[in-house]
Amino acid sequence: MSDREQKTTSLIAGILSLFLCGCGSPGAESGRWEVLLMGLPEEVATARAWETVTYYILKQTHEPLFRTDEGENFHSRILKKWEKDILSGQYLFCPDTDKEFDKDHAFGPEFFSEYITKTTSKYARNFSVERRGGCFSVSFPSPQKGYIEFLSRYENAPSIRQTDKVEMGLGEFFVGSMGGGKIVLRRKKPVPNGYSEIVLNEYSPAKAKTYDYGRISDFNKIPVFDVPREILSGFATYNNIELRSDVLIINHPDAEVRKRIYNCLDADRFRRAFFPQKNDFYNISNVLPVGVSGAVPGLPLQDCSALPKFGGRSRDLVLFNHRSGNIEQLAAVAEEFWSRTGLKINVVSRTPKELSPFLHKYPRPYNMVVISLDTVTPAYESFFGFIVRPDGYFNQQDPVLKKIFDEISRDTDPGKRALLVDKFLGELHKRYLILPLYQNVKELYYPRRIKNFIVGREFMTYPEVADFRW
Amino acid sequence: MVKLFTRILVYNWRHYSAAVLVFVAFWQGYSVFSTLRVADDKLLTAMRQNAAYFEKAFLAGDVFETQRIMWRVKNDNIKRITFHPVVFEGSRWIFKEAVVGNLYDRPRAQLNRSVPFVSNGAELGRLEYVIDLVDVNAAVFAENYALFVTVVLFFLGLLILSNMGALQTLLAIERSVNEINSITDSGQGDIIRDSIKKNIASLPAGIIGTPFAQMTTRMSEALGQAARLESELAVSKAVSDMAAQVAHDIRSPLAALGAAAKGLDLPDEKRTLIDGSIARMQGIADDLLRRYRAPAAAKAKPETCALAGLIEQVLAEKRIQHKDRAGIKIEFRSDADGVKAAVDPKELQRIISNLVNNSVEAFAGSGTVAVRLAATDGKVLIEVKDDGKGIPAEILARLGAKGETHGKAGGTGLGLYHARTSAESWGGGLKIESAPGKGTTVVMELPAAAKPAAGLRAVLLDDDLLVHMNWRMAAKAAGADLKAFKTPEEFAAAAGALPRDIPVYIDSELGDGVKGEDIAVDLHERGFTDLTMATGHGAEKFAALPWLKVTGKEPPWQ
């Protein structure tokens, strides 16, 4: 090879290698997506889709019957064909029998028949399912415009039991292992330039400094101020419209106690004490973050002056604290609260992992806990559901709120929904179940090398890792 | 046909590829440009159509709805839209910006544009959008793929059809050349010309009369001439072979004649004539054989000779030869004794002999041939002048050319031709002056040779007295010392006194069956170091005696 040919070959090889090297950002190890999450679940099931971490997992392992494109039209990745009549009273679904959960469990007509019957029964009492060859017809006596949206929720996605604690869906990944502070999801069929494994790591703020952030692809679900600056600089970022509200759950059977907590625990003081590292707080006055219709910016209306000290019998209030480095500040807030109300707050520090088992089961041993309400779906269910569900964050469920919530779920008319939402918020306020603290607007960080990082659709705080390519 | 197509592609693939690439590049560029324009227009149109809805959602702070509208505004060729809202008091919009689309950046391969988002006269903010040129190019290429494939095939068809005629002509030419090559290889050169003519006639009409056809015609003529020359060469070789055979075969009878003549009791004059003639004939035979064996060498070696002696010798023969013709005088005058020139002595004598013969044969009755040797200004002139009938001017101009003869029955025209070529090969020339009734003068001009170094010596053992005479004259002219012996006995008697390094020249045939090479072996054993066979035989006869040199009958002095 002549000198000139050698130089040309080297130049071409160099240019190609620049394109091919990936030049990946830190944390984006080839083929593995590592994520830090607060509180890994003990069970992966569609019934727990309302939980943020479980939802994160379900987004990888399950495929709902329908998806919305840019929030308007529905389409399906697992139906060959679907139809409905103009009045939305009759629906026809033809499952794609080429899909399978695994090689032993196909997405066949027998499964679909049982699935659609069971799922529709959660939506309505009166309906009929009829098989037509490879398709199934679902008929309602009256129009059901919300039916497709109902079927597009992850909690209603087709699912089978993989183990007693894990369900498998029609998604690209399945749960490979659970335990040891991590959950590993493995891809069913490898693809070139795509992630083949997702590792969800348990995050604890107390151990913030011990994590190897260089391996992490996604730390958007932990406080970003825990992540070293030099790591952040290696990621691309954008300002995310994160519709997330952090609220204080007030789980006490006595309404008077709840009233005093709501009005006399200064929201701003409390949030600064609970998150001493955080400076910016966007104020919200109800459980809905600004951006969701019905939200009202501003601090919640609190008036402690009209309330005398509590004269009834009450044990110490238990505040579960999953953060670290805030004991002194919380103690000061508790002191002030006691002086105002005569109610003592006992701050109990627990890691998110230790906390997790108590959150959703009766009896919940806490009276107060700070939680984040994420929009797992762009619907009110994320902000209201946990209040009315038995496996939410409260020991008691209010039937009035449940009734209004059910109506909201069913009604698709925007005007009517807006009225129902206002009604729900009003009833919620009367019961002093939740003290809104702040709304989170954050910068999201993502690996630079991903070439199809699409935002503005179903919120990238719950990315579908299967779609990413570099 | 496949071969034809393959040839077309092989010859034209570069131009074809360039044409296809140019088209593809142009069309791709044009398509991308159009796509970008359309993308812009679609975006702006969608913005106008959705402005009112966007305004309502923006003022309500409804993030979901604003996102939905932004997706409607964005089209497939826009990679990403970012909305930067205006800030005003009471705004429910708490976010810096809203983004929909792909965040992946190719800074050097994307266009960034910004337009105000206006609804009913109010600016809601700015809409920045990004168009990724790589994505657009890929999408456009995918759309144009079918067209490009069609164009590739279309160009290919065009290429084949437009080159078909030219290539068919080329193939016809190749067939002709192949035929010519095979004819040449088979040795049938005589039919090449006819073959070429036939092939030219079969080429497409457009070729006839073109420089190619002219070149081919000239080539056929050249080939025809080459075939003729080859044929002449073959004839010449046959003649040469025959001459060599004759020369070889005649040597024995000549030797016999020479031996027989020795035994005759003849007057001196006749003996001289016979001996000289026999020696000349032997010399001619030797010369023929030498030329046959090493033609380049035999031709290429003139040697410095004293011309007077050579001329005298041959004129003596001529006088005897023509003595029966009454009134014929052959005179010689040397105005330059001792003058030498580098010539082939045999050839020179042949030339003189021919010239004299020409003059004598041109005499109707009596006449005088005057041969004069002169030297002037470094040149030697040999003049042969007669007072015969002369030569007409128109014939005079052509004399000296091969085959041109005048007035001589049976003349071959070779004599004067050889005289001219020989003189020219020796660095000289030949002039002929003549006029009808005034005789003819032929003058050969040669460059004179430098005087040879003196003091050379040699010993000669040869039974031919003519050779002795030649050598003595050459030695005298060269100022060299020569001892010549006729028999081995004479030589043996004197050998003891001879220095061992003296050059000794020995004839191969010494008479009475004695072989000169045997004498040479004996002398070699006795310590003589410079031994040379002076013979007409070839060197291969003495190959077994590597120390023995071989030369001809000519004296060694130059």
mmCIF file of N, CA, C and O in Angstrom, chain A residues 325-387:
data_model
loop_
_atom_site.group_PDB
_atom_site.id
_atom_site.type_symbol
_atom_site.label_atom_id
_atom_site.label_comp_id
_atom_site.label_asym_id
_atom_site.label_seq_id
_atom_site.Cartn_x
_atom_site.Cartn_y
_atom_site.Cartn_z
ATOM 1 N N GLY A 325 -30.207 14.136 57.470
ATOM 2 C CA GLY A 325 -29.641 15.471 57.629
ATOM 3 C C GLY A 325 -30.683 16.517 57.930
ATOM 4 O O GLY A 325 -30.475 17.705 57.704
ATOM 5 N N ASN A 326 -31.836 16.108 58.418
ATOM 6 C CA ASN A 326 -32.885 17.095 58.690
ATOM 7 C C ASN A 326 -33.501 16.936 60.083
ATOM 8 O O ASN A 326 -34.558 17.503 60.381
ATOM 9 N N ILE A 327 -32.844 16.169 60.931
ATOM 10 C CA ILE A 327 -33.430 15.855 62.247
ATOM 11 C C ILE A 327 -33.585 17.122 63.089
ATOM 12 O O ILE A 327 -34.639 17.378 63.682
ATOM 13 N N GLU A 328 -32.540 17.909 63.085
ATOM 14 C CA GLU A 328 -32.580 19.119 63.928
ATOM 15 C C GLU A 328 -33.671 20.068 63.466
ATOM 16 O O GLU A 328 -34.406 20.646 64.304
ATOM 17 N N GLN A 329 -33.727 20.217 62.151
ATOM 18 C CA GLN A 329 -34.719 21.148 61.612
ATOM 19 C C GLN A 329 -36.131 20.678 61.915
ATOM 20 O O GLN A 329 -37.011 21.460 62.320
ATOM 21 N N LEU A 330 -36.351 19.388 61.770
ATOM 22 C CA LEU A 330 -37.687 18.847 62.052
ATOM 23 C C LEU A 330 -38.005 18.955 63.544
ATOM 24 O O LEU A 330 -39.157 19.207 63.937
ATOM 25 N N ALA A 331 -36.999 18.771 64.339
ATOM 26 C CA ALA A 331 -37.220 18.883 65.803
ATOM 27 C C ALA A 331 -37.685 20.289 66.147
ATOM 28 O O ALA A 331 -38.587 20.494 66.986
ATOM 29 N N ALA A 332 -37.103 21.257 65.471
ATOM 30 C CA ALA A 332 -37.487 22.653 65.732
ATOM 31 C C ALA A 332 -38.925 22.898 65.309
ATOM 32 O O ALA A 332 -39.697 23.575 66.007
ATOM 33 N N VAL A 333 -39.265 22.335 64.168
ATOM 34 C CA VAL A 333 -40.644 22.496 63.671
ATOM 35 C C VAL A 333 -41.610 21.805 64.623
ATOM 36 O O VAL A 333 -42.687 22.340 64.946
ATOM 37 N N ALA A 334 -41.217 20.646 65.099
ATOM 38 C CA ALA A 334 -42.081 19.894 66.021
ATOM 39 C C ALA A 334 -42.286 20.685 67.319
ATOM 40 O O ALA A 334 -43.385 20.705 67.899
ATOM 41 N N GLU A 335 -41.224 21.306 67.735
ATOM 42 C CA GLU A 335 -41.277 22.104 68.973
ATOM 43 C C GLU A 335 -42.291 23.238 68.815
ATOM 44 O O GLU A 335 -43.123 23.477 69.690
ATOM 45 N N GLU A 336 -42.186 23.899 67.705
ATOM 46 C CA GLU A 336 -43.090 25.018 67.440
ATOM 47 C C GLU A 336 -44.525 24.531 67.341
ATOM 48 O O GLU A 336 -45.453 25.169 67.853
ATOM 49 N N PHE A 337 -44.696 23.406 66.693
ATOM 50 C CA PHE A 337 -46.044 22.849 66.528
ATOM 51 C C PHE A 337 -46.652 22.501 67.886
ATOM 52 O O PHE A 337 -47.827 22.754 68.145
ATOM 53 N N TRP A 338 -45.838 21.918 68.693
ATOM 54 C CA TRP A 338 -46.317 21.540 70.023
ATOM 55 C C TRP A 338 -46.752 22.769 70.813
ATOM 56 O O TRP A 338 -47.775 22.765 71.480
ATOM 57 N N SER A 339 -45.947 23.806 70.645
ATOM 58 C CA SER A 339 -46.281 25.010 71.397
ATOM 59 C C SER A 339 -47.583 25.632 70.891
ATOM 60 O O SER A 339 -48.313 26.280 71.627
ATOM 61 N N ARG A 340 -47.869 25.418 69.651
ATOM 62 C CA ARG A 340 -49.081 25.996 69.081
ATOM 63 C C ARG A 340 -50.313 25.142 69.375
ATOM 64 O O ARG A 340 -51.403 25.659 69.544
ATOM 65 N N THR A 341 -50.119 23.851 69.304
ATOM 66 C CA THR A 341 -51.274 22.960 69.317
ATOM 67 C C THR A 341 -51.342 22.049 70.534
ATOM 68 O O THR A 341 -52.386 21.469 70.814
ATOM 69 N N GLY A 342 -50.217 21.867 71.206
ATOM 70 C CA GLY A 342 -50.205 20.904 72.298
ATOM 71 C C GLY A 342 -50.050 19.483 71.796
ATOM 72 O O GLY A 342 -50.167 18.523 72.569
ATOM 73 N N LEU A 343 -49.829 19.328 70.510
ATOM 74 C CA LEU A 343 -49.654 17.984 69.957
ATOM 75 C C LEU A 343 -48.176 17.768 69.675
ATOM 76 O O LEU A 343 -47.508 18.625 69.099
ATOM 77 N N LYS A 344 -47.740 16.588 70.102
ATOM 78 C CA LYS A 344 -46.320 16.315 69.960
ATOM 79 C C LYS A 344 -46.078 15.500 68.696
ATOM 80 O O LYS A 344 -46.797 14.538 68.412
ATOM 81 N N ILE A 345 -45.065 15.913 67.989
ATOM 82 C CA ILE A 345 -44.695 15.152 66.795
ATOM 83 C C ILE A 345 -43.436 14.365 67.115
ATOM 84 O O ILE A 345 -42.431 14.919 67.576
ATOM 85 N N ASN A 346 -43.554 13.084 66.875
ATOM 86 C CA ASN A 346 -42.408 12.197 67.089
ATOM 87 C C ASN A 346 -41.818 11.880 65.711
ATOM 88 O O ASN A 346 -42.445 11.225 64.884
ATOM 89 N N VAL A 347 -40.619 12.333 65.492
ATOM 90 C CA VAL A 347 -39.989 12.100 64.174
ATOM 91 C C VAL A 347 -39.297 10.745 64.172
ATOM 92 O O VAL A 347 -38.405 10.507 64.992
ATOM 93 N N VAL A 348 -39.754 9.879 63.308
ATOM 94 C CA VAL A 348 -39.171 8.531 63.201
ATOM 95 C C VAL A 348 -38.445 8.431 61.859
ATOM 96 O O VAL A 348 -39.069 8.538 60.806
ATOM 97 N N SER A 349 -37.163 8.244 61.969
ATOM 98 C CA SER A 349 -36.383 8.153 60.712
ATOM 99 C C SER A 349 -36.365 6.721 60.187
ATOM 100 O O SER A 349 -36.056 5.787 60.921
ATOM 101 N N ARG A 350 -36.717 6.565 58.959
ATOM 102 C CA ARG A 350 -36.670 5.265 58.312
ATOM 103 C C ARG A 350 -36.145 5.470 56.896
ATOM 104 O O ARG A 350 -36.421 6.479 56.247
ATOM 105 N N THR A 351 -35.416 4.456 56.403
ATOM 106 C CA THR A 351 -34.998 4.520 55.001
ATOM 107 C C THR A 351 -36.219 4.230 54.130
ATOM 108 O O THR A 351 -37.195 3.630 54.612
ATOM 109 N N PRO A 352 -36.175 4.627 52.912
ATOM 110 C CA PRO A 352 -37.313 4.339 52.029
ATOM 111 C C PRO A 352 -37.633 2.841 51.973
ATOM 112 O O PRO A 352 -38.797 2.456 51.912
ATOM 113 N N LYS A 353 -36.625 2.024 52.050
ATOM 114 C CA LYS A 353 -36.869 0.579 51.997
ATOM 115 C C LYS A 353 -37.605 0.102 53.237
ATOM 116 O O LYS A 353 -38.520 -0.727 53.159
ATOM 117 N N GLU A 354 -37.209 0.689 54.353
ATOM 118 C CA GLU A 354 -37.869 0.294 55.601
ATOM 119 C C GLU A 354 -39.282 0.841 55.643
ATOM 120 O O GLU A 354 -40.195 0.250 56.221
ATOM 121 N N LEU A 355 -39.441 1.975 55.017
ATOM 122 C CA LEU A 355 -40.735 2.652 55.021
ATOM 123 C C LEU A 355 -41.731 1.955 54.111
ATOM 124 O O LEU A 355 -42.922 1.874 54.418
ATOM 125 N N SER A 356 -41.248 1.478 53.010
ATOM 126 C CA SER A 356 -42.109 0.984 51.942
ATOM 127 C C SER A 356 -43.140 -0.041 52.399
ATOM 128 O O SER A 356 -44.320 0.052 52.026
ATOM 129 N N PRO A 357 -42.763 -1.030 53.202
ATOM 130 C CA PRO A 357 -43.762 -2.043 53.567
ATOM 131 C C PRO A 357 -44.946 -1.483 54.348
ATOM 132 O O PRO A 357 -46.009 -2.085 54.408
ATOM 133 N N PHE A 358 -44.735 -0.307 54.995
ATOM 134 C CA PHE A 358 -45.809 0.192 55.874
ATOM 135 C C PHE A 358 -46.805 1.070 55.137
ATOM 136 O O PHE A 358 -47.880 1.345 55.643
ATOM 137 N N LEU A 359 -46.371 1.528 53.959
ATOM 138 C CA LEU A 359 -47.133 2.597 53.328
ATOM 139 C C LEU A 359 -48.519 2.153 52.858
ATOM 140 O O LEU A 359 -49.454 2.951 52.839
ATOM 141 N N HIS A 360 -48.623 0.913 52.397
ATOM 142 C CA HIS A 360 -49.840 0.560 51.682
ATOM 143 C C HIS A 360 -50.675 -0.500 52.386
ATOM 144 O O HIS A 360 -51.615 -1.038 51.810
ATOM 145 N N LYS A 361 -50.298 -0.799 53.657
ATOM 146 C CA LYS A 361 -51.028 -1.875 54.328
ATOM 147 C C LYS A 361 -51.583 -1.367 55.649
ATOM 148 O O LYS A 361 -50.936 -0.594 56.360
ATOM 149 N N TYR A 362 -52.753 -1.812 55.941
ATOM 150 C CA TYR A 362 -53.364 -1.481 57.247
ATOM 151 C C TYR A 362 -52.787 -2.407 58.326
ATOM 152 O O TYR A 362 -52.623 -3.596 58.052
ATOM 153 N N PRO A 363 -52.530 -1.929 59.520
ATOM 154 C CA PRO A 363 -52.574 -0.529 59.973
ATOM 155 C C PRO A 363 -51.282 0.187 59.636
ATOM 156 O O PRO A 363 -50.192 -0.365 59.811
ATOM 157 N N ARG A 364 -51.442 1.388 59.169
ATOM 158 C CA ARG A 364 -50.234 2.152 58.846
ATOM 159 C C ARG A 364 -49.785 2.848 60.137
ATOM 160 O O ARG A 364 -50.547 3.598 60.726
ATOM 161 N N PRO A 365 -48.531 2.610 60.551
ATOM 162 C CA PRO A 365 -48.100 3.072 61.874
ATOM 163 C C PRO A 365 -47.702 4.550 61.907
ATOM 164 O O PRO A 365 -47.182 5.029 62.908
ATOM 165 N N TYR A 366 -47.944 5.259 60.850
ATOM 166 C CA TYR A 366 -47.521 6.663 60.823
ATOM 167 C C TYR A 366 -48.765 7.545 60.804
ATOM 168 O O TYR A 366 -49.846 7.125 60.409
ATOM 169 N N ASN A 367 -48.589 8.746 61.221
ATOM 170 C CA ASN A 367 -49.643 9.753 61.089
ATOM 171 C C ASN A 367 -49.315 10.758 60.004
ATOM 172 O O ASN A 367 -50.208 11.368 59.421
ATOM 173 N N MET A 368 -48.027 10.919 59.804
ATOM 174 C CA MET A 368 -47.622 11.864 58.766
ATOM 175 C C MET A 368 -46.467 11.267 57.962
ATOM 176 O O MET A 368 -45.541 10.682 58.555
ATOM 177 N N VAL A 369 -46.567 11.436 56.690
ATOM 178 C CA VAL A 369 -45.459 11.021 55.826
ATOM 179 C C VAL A 369 -45.494 11.904 54.587
ATOM 180 O O VAL A 369 -46.572 12.286 54.126
ATOM 181 N N VAL A 370 -44.303 12.249 54.131
ATOM 182 C CA VAL A 370 -44.197 13.091 52.917
ATOM 183 C C VAL A 370 -44.056 12.168 51.710
ATOM 184 O O VAL A 370 -43.181 11.299 51.695
ATOM 185 N N ILE A 371 -44.944 12.334 50.745
ATOM 186 C CA ILE A 371 -44.851 11.517 49.536
ATOM 187 C C ILE A 371 -44.875 12.423 48.309
ATOM 188 O O ILE A 371 -45.301 13.580 48.381
ATOM 189 N N SER A 372 -44.411 11.858 47.190
ATOM 190 C CA SER A 372 -44.463 12.569 45.908
ATOM 191 C C SER A 372 -45.550 11.940 45.061
ATOM 192 O O SER A 372 -45.596 10.713 44.926
ATOM 193 N N LEU A 373 -46.365 12.777 44.512
ATOM 194 C CA LEU A 373 -47.419 12.278 43.640
ATOM 195 C C LEU A 373 -47.018 12.583 42.192
ATOM 196 O O LEU A 373 -46.989 13.732 41.782
ATOM 197 N N ASP A 374 -46.660 11.497 41.487
ATOM 198 C CA ASP A 374 -46.273 11.648 40.087
ATOM 199 C C ASP A 374 -47.460 11.383 39.198
ATOM 200 O O ASP A 374 -48.329 10.595 39.538
ATOM 201 N N THR A 375 -47.440 11.968 38.068
ATOM 202 C CA THR A 375 -48.482 11.622 37.111
ATOM 203 C C THR A 375 -48.035 10.399 36.333
ATOM 204 O O THR A 375 -47.275 10.494 35.375
ATOM 205 N N VAL A 376 -48.462 9.272 36.798
ATOM 206 C CA VAL A 376 -48.145 8.072 36.029
ATOM 207 C C VAL A 376 -48.980 8.025 34.759
ATOM 208 O O VAL A 376 -48.606 7.407 33.781
ATOM 209 N N THR A 377 -50.124 8.619 34.824
ATOM 210 C CA THR A 377 -50.911 8.823 33.616
ATOM 211 C C THR A 377 -51.387 10.258 33.664
ATOM 212 O O THR A 377 -51.522 10.825 34.737
ATOM 213 N N PRO A 378 -51.569 10.855 32.542
ATOM 214 C CA PRO A 378 -52.045 12.250 32.560
ATOM 215 C C PRO A 378 -53.517 12.320 32.931
ATOM 216 O O PRO A 378 -54.378 12.673 32.135
ATOM 217 N N ALA A 379 -53.760 11.918 34.120
ATOM 218 C CA ALA A 379 -55.160 11.873 34.567
ATOM 219 C C ALA A 379 -55.206 12.151 36.053
ATOM 220 O O ALA A 379 -54.188 12.123 36.755
ATOM 221 N N TYR A 380 -56.392 12.430 36.524
ATOM 222 C CA TYR A 380 -56.549 12.795 37.926
ATOM 223 C C TYR A 380 -56.326 11.609 38.859
ATOM 224 O O TYR A 380 -56.112 11.779 40.047
ATOM 225 N N GLU A 381 -56.414 10.419 38.286
ATOM 226 C CA GLU A 381 -56.304 9.225 39.121
ATOM 227 C C GLU A 381 -55.009 9.201 39.911
ATOM 228 O O GLU A 381 -54.960 8.706 41.028
ATOM 229 N N SER A 382 -53.945 9.773 39.298
ATOM 230 C CA SER A 382 -52.654 9.745 39.988
ATOM 231 C C SER A 382 -52.668 10.583 41.241
ATOM 232 O O SER A 382 -51.960 10.302 42.196
ATOM 233 N N PHE A 383 -53.434 11.651 41.209
ATOM 234 C CA PHE A 383 -53.440 12.562 42.355
ATOM 235 C C PHE A 383 -54.564 12.257 43.326
ATOM 236 O O PHE A 383 -54.515 12.692 44.469
ATOM 237 N N PHE A 384 -55.567 11.546 42.847
ATOM 238 C CA PHE A 384 -56.712 11.273 43.699
ATOM 239 C C PHE A 384 -56.783 9.800 44.118
ATOM 240 O O PHE A 384 -57.334 9.487 45.169
ATOM 241 N N GLY A 385 -56.255 8.955 43.286
ATOM 242 C CA GLY A 385 -56.450 7.515 43.490
ATOM 243 C C GLY A 385 -55.974 7.026 44.838
ATOM 244 O O GLY A 385 -56.638 6.246 45.516
ATOM 245 N N PHE A 386 -54.788 7.499 45.248
ATOM 246 C CA PHE A 386 -54.191 6.984 46.478
ATOM 247 C C PHE A 386 -55.023 7.369 47.705
ATOM 248 O O PHE A 386 -54.881 6.782 48.787
ATOM 249 N N ILE A 387 -55.884 8.375 47.524
ATOM 250 C CA ILE A 387 -56.679 8.828 48.667
ATOM 251 C C ILE A 387 -57.844 7.866 48.918
ATOM 252 O O ILE A 387 -58.244 7.615 50.042
#
